[in-house]
Short mmCIF file of C-alpha atoms and ligand atoms in Angstrom, two decimals:
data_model
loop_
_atom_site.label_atom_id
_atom_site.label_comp_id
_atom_site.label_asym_id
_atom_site.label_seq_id
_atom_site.Cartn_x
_atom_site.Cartn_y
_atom_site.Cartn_z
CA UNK A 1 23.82 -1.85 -12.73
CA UNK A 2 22.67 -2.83 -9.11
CA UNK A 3 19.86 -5.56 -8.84
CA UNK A 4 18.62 -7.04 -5.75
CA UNK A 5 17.24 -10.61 -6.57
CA UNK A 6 15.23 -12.85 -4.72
CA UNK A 7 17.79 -15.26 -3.27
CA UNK A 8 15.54 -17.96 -1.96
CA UNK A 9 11.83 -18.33 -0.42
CA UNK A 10 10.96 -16.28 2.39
CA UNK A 11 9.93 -19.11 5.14
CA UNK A 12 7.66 -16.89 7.40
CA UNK A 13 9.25 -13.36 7.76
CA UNK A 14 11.75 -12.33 5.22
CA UNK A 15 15.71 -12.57 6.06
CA UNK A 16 18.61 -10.54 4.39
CA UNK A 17 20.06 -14.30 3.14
CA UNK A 18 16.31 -13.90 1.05
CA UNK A 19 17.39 -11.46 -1.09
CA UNK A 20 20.94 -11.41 -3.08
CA UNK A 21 22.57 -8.01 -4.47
CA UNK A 22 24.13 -8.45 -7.99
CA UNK A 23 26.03 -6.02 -10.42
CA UNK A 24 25.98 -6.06 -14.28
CA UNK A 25 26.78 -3.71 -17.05
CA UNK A 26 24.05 -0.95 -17.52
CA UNK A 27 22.17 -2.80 -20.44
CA UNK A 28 21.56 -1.54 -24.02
CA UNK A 29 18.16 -0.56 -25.50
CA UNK A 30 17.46 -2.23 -28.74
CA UNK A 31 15.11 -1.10 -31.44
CA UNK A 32 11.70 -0.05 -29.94
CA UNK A 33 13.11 -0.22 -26.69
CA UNK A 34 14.15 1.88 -23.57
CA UNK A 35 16.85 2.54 -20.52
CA UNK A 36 15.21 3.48 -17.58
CA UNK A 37 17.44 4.71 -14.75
CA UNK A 38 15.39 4.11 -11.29
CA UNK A 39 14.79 7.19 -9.27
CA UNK A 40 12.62 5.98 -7.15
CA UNK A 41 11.26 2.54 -5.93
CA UNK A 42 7.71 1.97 -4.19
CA UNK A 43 7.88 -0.57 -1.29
CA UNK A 44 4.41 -2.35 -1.42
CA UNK A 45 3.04 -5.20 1.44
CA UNK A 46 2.37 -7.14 -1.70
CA UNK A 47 5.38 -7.83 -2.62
CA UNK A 48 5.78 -10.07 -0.08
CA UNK A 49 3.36 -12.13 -1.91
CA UNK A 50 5.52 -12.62 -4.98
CA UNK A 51 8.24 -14.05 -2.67
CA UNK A 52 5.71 -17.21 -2.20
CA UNK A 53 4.81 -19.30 -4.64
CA UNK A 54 1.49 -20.28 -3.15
CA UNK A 55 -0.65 -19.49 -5.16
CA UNK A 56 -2.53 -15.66 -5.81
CA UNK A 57 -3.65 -13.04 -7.87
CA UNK A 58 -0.63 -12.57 -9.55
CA UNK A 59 2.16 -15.22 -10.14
CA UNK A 60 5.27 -15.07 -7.89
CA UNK A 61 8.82 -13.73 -8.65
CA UNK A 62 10.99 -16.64 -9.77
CA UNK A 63 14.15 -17.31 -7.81
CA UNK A 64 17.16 -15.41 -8.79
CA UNK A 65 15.07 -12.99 -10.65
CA UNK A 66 14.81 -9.22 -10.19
CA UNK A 67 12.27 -8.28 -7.64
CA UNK A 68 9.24 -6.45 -8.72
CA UNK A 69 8.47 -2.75 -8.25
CA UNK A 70 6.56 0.29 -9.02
CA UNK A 71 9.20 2.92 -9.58
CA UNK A 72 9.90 6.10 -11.02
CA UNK A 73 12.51 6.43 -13.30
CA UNK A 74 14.06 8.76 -16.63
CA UNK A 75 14.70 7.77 -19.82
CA UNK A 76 18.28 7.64 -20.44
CA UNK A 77 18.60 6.20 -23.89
CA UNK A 78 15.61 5.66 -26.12
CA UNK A 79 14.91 3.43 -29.49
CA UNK A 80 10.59 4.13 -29.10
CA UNK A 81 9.57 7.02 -30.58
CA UNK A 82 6.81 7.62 -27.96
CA UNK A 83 9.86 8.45 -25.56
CA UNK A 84 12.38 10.92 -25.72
CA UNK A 85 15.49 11.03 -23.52
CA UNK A 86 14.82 12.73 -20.20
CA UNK A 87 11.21 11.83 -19.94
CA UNK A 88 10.13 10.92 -16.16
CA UNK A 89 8.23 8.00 -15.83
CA UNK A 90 6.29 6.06 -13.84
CA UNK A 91 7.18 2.24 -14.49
CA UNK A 92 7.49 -0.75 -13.04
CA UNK A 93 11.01 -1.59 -13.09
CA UNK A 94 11.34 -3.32 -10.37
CA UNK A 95 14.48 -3.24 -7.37
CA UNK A 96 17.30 -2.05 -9.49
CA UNK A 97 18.84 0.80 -10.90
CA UNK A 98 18.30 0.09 -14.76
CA UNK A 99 15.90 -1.75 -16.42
CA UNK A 100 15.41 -2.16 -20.28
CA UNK A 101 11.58 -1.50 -21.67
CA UNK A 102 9.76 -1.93 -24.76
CA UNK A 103 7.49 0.92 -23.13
CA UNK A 104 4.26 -1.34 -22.41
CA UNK A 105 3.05 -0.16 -19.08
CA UNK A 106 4.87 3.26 -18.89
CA UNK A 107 3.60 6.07 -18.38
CA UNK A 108 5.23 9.15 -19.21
CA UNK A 109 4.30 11.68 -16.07
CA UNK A 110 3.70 15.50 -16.89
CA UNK A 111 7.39 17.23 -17.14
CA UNK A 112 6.21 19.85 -14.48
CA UNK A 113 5.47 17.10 -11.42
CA UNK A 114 7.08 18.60 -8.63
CA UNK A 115 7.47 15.63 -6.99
CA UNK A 116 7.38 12.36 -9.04
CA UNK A 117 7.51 10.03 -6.17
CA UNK A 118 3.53 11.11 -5.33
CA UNK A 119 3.03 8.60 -8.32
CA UNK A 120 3.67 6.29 -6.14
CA UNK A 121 1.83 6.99 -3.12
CA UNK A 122 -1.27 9.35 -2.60
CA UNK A 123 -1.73 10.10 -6.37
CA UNK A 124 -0.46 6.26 -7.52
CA UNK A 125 -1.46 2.78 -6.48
CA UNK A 126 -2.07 3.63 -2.29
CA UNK A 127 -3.94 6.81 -2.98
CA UNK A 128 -5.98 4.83 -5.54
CA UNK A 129 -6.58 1.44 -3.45
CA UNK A 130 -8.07 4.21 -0.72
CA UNK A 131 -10.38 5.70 -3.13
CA UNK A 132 -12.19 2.56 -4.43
CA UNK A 133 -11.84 0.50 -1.55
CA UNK A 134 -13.57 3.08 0.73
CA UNK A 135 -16.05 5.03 -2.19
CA UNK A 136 -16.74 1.64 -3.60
CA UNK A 137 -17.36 -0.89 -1.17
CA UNK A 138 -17.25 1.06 1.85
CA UNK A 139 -20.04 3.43 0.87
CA UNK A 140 -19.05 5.83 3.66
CA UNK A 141 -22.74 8.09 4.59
CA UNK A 142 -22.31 11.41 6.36
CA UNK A 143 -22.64 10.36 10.65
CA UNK A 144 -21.27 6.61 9.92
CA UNK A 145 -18.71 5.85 12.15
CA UNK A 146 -15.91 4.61 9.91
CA UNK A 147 -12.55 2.70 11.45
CA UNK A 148 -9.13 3.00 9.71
CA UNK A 149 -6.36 -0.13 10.27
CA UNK A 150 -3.11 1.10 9.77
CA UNK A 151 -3.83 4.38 9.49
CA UNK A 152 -0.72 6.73 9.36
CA UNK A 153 0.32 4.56 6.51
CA UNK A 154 0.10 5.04 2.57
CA UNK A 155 -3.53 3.20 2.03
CA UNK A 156 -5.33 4.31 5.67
CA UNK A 157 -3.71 7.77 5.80
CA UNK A 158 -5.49 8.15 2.47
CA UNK A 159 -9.01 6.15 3.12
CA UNK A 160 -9.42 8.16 6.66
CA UNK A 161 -9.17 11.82 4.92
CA UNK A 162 -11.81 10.98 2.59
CA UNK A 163 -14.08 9.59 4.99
CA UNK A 164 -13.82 13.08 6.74
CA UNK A 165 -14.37 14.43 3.23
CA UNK A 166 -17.87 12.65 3.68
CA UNK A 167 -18.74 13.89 6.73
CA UNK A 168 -18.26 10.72 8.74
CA UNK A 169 -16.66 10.33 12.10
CA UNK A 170 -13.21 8.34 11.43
CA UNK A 171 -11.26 6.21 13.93
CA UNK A 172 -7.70 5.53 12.99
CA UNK A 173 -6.32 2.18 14.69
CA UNK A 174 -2.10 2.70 14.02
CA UNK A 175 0.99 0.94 16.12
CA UNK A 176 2.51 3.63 18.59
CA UNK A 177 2.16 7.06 20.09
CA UNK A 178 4.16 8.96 17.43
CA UNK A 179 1.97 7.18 14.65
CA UNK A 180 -1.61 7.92 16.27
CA UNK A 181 -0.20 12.01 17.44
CA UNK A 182 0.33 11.88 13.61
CA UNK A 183 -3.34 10.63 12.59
CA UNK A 184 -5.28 12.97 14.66
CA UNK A 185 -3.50 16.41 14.94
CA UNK A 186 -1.95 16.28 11.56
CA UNK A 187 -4.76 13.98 8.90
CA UNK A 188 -7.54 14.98 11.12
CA UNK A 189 -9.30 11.73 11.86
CA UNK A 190 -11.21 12.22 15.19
CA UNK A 191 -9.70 9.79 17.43
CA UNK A 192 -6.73 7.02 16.92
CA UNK A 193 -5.98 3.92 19.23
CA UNK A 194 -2.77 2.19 19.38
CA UNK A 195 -2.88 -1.19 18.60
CA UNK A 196 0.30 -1.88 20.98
CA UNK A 197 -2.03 -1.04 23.95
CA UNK A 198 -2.65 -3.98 26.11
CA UNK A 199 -6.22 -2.79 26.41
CA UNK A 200 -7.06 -2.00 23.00
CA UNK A 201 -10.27 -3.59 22.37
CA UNK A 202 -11.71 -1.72 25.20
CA UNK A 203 -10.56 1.72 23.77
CA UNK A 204 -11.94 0.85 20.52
CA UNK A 205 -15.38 -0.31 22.23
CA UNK A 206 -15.11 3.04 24.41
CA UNK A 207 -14.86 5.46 21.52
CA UNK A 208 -17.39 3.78 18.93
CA UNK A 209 -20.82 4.26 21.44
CA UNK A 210 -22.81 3.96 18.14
CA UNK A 211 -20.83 0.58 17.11
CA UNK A 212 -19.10 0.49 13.17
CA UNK A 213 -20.78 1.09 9.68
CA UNK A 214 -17.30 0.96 8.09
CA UNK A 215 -14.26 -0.70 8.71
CA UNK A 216 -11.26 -0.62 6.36
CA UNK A 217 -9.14 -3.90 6.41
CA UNK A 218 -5.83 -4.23 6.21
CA UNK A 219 -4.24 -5.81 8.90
CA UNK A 220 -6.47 -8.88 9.84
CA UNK A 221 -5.49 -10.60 13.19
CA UNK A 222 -6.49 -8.73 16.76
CA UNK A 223 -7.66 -5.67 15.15
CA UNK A 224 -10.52 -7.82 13.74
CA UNK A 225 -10.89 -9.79 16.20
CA UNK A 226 -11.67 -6.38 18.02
CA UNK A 227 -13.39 -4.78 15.48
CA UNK A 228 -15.90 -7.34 15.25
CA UNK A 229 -18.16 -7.46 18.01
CA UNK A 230 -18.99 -3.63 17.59
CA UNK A 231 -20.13 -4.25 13.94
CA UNK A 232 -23.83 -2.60 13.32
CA UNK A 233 -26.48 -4.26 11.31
CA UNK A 234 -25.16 -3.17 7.55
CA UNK A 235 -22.23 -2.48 7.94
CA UNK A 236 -19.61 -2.45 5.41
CA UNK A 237 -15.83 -3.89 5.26
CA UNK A 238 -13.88 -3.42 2.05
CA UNK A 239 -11.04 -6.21 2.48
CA UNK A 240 -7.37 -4.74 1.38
CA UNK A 241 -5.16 -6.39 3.09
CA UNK A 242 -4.40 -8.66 5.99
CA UNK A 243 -0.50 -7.43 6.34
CA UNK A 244 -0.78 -9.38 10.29
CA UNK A 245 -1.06 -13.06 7.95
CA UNK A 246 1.24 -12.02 5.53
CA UNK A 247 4.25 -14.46 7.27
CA UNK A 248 2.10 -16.71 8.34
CA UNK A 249 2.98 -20.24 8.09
CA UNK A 250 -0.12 -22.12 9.09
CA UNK A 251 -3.42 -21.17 10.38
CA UNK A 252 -3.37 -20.13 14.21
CA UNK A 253 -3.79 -21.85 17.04
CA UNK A 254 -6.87 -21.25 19.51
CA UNK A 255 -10.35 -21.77 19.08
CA UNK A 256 -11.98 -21.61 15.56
CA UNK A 257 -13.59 -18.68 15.08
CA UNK A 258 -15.20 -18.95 11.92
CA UNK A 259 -18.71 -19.96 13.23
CA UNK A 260 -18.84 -16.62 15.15
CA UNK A 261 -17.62 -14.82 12.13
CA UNK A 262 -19.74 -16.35 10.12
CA UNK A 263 -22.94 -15.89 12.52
CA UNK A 264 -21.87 -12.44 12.74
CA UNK A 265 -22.06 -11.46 8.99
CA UNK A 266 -25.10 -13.18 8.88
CA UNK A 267 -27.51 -11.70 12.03
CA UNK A 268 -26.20 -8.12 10.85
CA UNK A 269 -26.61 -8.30 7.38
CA UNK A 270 -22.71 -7.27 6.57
CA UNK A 271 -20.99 -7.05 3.76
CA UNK A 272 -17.57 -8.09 3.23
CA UNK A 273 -15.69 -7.53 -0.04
CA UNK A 274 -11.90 -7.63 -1.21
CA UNK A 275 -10.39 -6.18 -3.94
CA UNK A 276 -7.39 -6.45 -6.06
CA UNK A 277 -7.34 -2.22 -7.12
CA UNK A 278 -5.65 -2.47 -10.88
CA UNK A 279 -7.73 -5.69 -11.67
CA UNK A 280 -10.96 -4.41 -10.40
CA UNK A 281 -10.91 -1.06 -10.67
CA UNK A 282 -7.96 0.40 -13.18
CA UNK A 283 -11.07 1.51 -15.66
CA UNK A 284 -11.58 4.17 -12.75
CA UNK A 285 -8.13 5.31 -12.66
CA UNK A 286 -8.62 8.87 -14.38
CA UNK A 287 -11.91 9.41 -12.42
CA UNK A 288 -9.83 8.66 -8.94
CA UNK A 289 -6.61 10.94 -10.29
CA UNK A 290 -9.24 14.14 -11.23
CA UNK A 291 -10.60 13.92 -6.99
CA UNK A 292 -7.32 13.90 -5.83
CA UNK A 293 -5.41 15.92 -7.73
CA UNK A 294 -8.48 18.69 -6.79
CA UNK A 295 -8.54 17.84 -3.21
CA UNK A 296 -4.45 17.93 -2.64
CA UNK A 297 -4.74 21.49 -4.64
CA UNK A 298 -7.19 22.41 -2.32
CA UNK A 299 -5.09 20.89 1.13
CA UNK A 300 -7.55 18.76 1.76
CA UNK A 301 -5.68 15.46 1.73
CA UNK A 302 -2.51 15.42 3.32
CA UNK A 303 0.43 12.58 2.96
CA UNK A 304 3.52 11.96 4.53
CA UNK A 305 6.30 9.54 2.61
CA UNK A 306 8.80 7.31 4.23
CA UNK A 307 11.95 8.16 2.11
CA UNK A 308 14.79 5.18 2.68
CA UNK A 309 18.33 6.55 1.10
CA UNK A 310 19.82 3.63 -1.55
CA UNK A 311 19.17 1.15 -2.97
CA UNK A 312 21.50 -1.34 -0.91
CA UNK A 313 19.21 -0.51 1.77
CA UNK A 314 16.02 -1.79 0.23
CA UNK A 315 15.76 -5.41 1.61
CA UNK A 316 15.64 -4.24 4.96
CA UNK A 317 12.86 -1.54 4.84
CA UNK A 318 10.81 -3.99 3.22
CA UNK A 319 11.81 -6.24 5.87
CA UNK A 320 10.76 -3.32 8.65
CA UNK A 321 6.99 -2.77 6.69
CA UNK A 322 5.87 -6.18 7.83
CA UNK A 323 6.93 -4.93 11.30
CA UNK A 324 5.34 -1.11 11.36
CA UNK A 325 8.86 0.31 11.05
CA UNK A 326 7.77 2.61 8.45
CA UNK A 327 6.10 5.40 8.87
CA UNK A 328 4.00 7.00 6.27
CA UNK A 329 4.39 5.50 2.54
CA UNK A 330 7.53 4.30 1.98
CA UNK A 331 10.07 4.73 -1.04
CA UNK A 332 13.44 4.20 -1.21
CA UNK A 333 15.61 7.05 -3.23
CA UNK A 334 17.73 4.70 -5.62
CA UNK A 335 19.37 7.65 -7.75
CA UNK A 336 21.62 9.81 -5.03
P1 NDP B 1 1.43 0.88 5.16
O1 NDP B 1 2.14 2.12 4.70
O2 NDP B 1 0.17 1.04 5.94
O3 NDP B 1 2.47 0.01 5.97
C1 NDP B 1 2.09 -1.20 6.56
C2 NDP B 1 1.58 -0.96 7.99
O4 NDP B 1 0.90 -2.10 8.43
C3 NDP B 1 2.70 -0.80 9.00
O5 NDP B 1 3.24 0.49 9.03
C4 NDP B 1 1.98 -1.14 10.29
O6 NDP B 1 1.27 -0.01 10.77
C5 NDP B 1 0.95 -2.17 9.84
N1 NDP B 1 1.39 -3.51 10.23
C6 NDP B 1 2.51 -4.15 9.86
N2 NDP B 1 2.57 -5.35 10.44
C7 NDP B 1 1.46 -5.47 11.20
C8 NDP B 1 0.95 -6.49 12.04
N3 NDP B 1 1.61 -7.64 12.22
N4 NDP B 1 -0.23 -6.27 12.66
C9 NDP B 1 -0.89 -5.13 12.49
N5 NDP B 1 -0.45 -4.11 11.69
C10 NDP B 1 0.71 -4.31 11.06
O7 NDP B 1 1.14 -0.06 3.92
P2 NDP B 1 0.14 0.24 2.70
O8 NDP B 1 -0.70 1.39 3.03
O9 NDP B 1 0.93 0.24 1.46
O10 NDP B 1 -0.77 -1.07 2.68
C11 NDP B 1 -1.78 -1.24 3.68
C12 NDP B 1 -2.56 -2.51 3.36
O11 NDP B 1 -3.24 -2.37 2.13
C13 NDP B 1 -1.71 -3.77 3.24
O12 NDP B 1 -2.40 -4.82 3.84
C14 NDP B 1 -1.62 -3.99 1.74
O13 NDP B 1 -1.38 -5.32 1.41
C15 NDP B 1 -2.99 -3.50 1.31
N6 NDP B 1 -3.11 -3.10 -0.09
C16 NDP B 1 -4.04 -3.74 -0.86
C17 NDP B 1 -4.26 -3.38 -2.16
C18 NDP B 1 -5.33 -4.08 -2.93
O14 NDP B 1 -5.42 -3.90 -4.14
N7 NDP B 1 -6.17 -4.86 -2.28
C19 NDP B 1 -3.44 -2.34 -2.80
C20 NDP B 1 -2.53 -1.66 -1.89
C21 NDP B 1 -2.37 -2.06 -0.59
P3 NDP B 1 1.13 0.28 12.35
O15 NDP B 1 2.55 0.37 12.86
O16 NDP B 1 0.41 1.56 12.41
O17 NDP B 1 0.37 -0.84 12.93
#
């Protein structure tokens, strides 16, 4: 059994010497219990949260341990009658390729998925944090102008289809040609701006002439900064993620901008909410699983997955996510 641990705290971005690959004997289930072999593992911005143990939403990954996952996997061996050998599963297994359960948490996926790994991405925990996040706290209206960070990946791809579902006009911000190409002629979003440009605030002022009802965070950093100033009176920004901070060590140098940001939010009357999607919203789960399961049926959400080959090669795609080396949602194939 192949487990990648977490070998010491990451100090900014993450190293290989941060992460440790260690082999065992394939455990044994005991009574009430389960194997799990891992088919496929989710690679998530959080987790580079639970390398830190400053403190968050959900405690950190202890040195030396197993590092945590969303994964799906099939039940090899099974001592829990609500399993039977050969079930597909989603679970949470973490980076390795078999973990022992006593079934809490897993979810046994209908036998006729044709492809499992969608639990992970556009019909799992992305697809999900698109749904709320935008629906919920976004309250996209038909003619808002709604901007997309990150967009070709698992969470914008997601949150910029649906605004189109609503009739709004949706900006994609992504990093690179390849990834905005993507955004517009394949997910549909009206126009996308690469973030790489050196004059990037401009073309974002240049193609939102009626200024920004909603903007979907997840990176933080310049793309605020840019985003701001084009704000309108009411607008709306559901907070997911700030992947630009995630390494960060300290807070930047420069001038403080909080007054402005403050000032802002206030004149305009904005409001500006984050969310943690299982904690806040997993009540909704079935309602969010229902729309999407309709729309992809009906092509009207489209996805693209990032698939990494082995497990070996995990530390280092999670190391190329905090740079915008994936491209769409990435998963890493552990089973061959
Ligand atoms: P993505 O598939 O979008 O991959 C991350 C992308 O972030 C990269 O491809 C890159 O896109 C962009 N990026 C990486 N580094 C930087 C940087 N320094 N500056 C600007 N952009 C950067 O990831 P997800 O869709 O899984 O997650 C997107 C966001 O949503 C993350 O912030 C994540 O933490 C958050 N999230 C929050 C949840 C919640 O419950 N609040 C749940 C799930 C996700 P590009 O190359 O196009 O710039």
């Amino acid at each position: 059994n192949r487990q990648i641990v977490l070998n010491s705290r990451p100090v900014g971005a993450p190293t290989p010497a941060d992460f440790r690959l260690i082999e065992s004997a394939i455990p044994t289930p005991a009574t009430g219990e389960i194997l799990l072999r891992t088919t496929y593992l989710s690679l998530d911005p959080y987790m580079r949260g639970r390398m830190s143990d400053a403190p968050s939403y959900a405690p950190p990954v202890a040195l030396n341990d197993v590092m945590v996952g969303g994964t799906i996997a099939r039940v090899e061996a099974s001592n829990n009658p609500q399993f039977k050998v050969g079930d597909v599963v989603l679970s949470y297994s973490g980076w390795q390729d078999y973990a022992i359960s006593n079934g809490e948490g897993v979810n046994v996926l209908p036998a006729d998925m044709a492809q499992p790994s969608l639990a992970l991405g556009v019909l799992g925990m992305p697809g999900f944090t698109a749904y709320m996040g935008l629906l919920d706290i976004g309250q996209p209206k038909a003619g808002d102008t709604v901007v997309v960070a990150a967009a070709s990946g698992a969470v914008g791809a997601i949150v910029g289809q649906i605004a189109k579902i609503n009739g709004c006009r949706v900006i994609g911000i992504a990093g690179g040609k390849d990834k905005c190409d993507y955004v517009t002629n394949d997910l549909g979003f009206d126009v996308c701006i690469d973030r790489k440009d050196a004059d990037f605030a401009a073309q974002l002022a240049a193609v939102c002439p009626s200024g920004i009802d909603v903007y979907f965070e997840s990176v933080g950093g310049a793309v605020f900064d840019a985003v701001l100033p084009l704000l309108n009176v009411g607008a709306r920004i559901p907070v997911c993620g700030l992947i630009a901070h995630y390494n960060d060590q300290q807070l930047p140098a420069g001038p403080d901008r909080l007054g402005l940001l403050m000032g802002t939010l206030l004149k305009k009357r904005i409001k500006m909410q984050g969310f943690i999607i299982f904690d806040d919203y997993g009540h909704r789960y079935g309602e969010f699983f229902s729309a999407m399961s309709q729309w992809l049926s009906d092509g009207k959400i489209k996805f693209k997955e990032d698939l990494v080959q082995g497990l070996e090669n995990t530390p280092e795609a999670f190391m190329g996510l905090l740079e915008g080396k994936n491209f769409g949602k990435l998963v890493v194939r552990v089973e061959q």
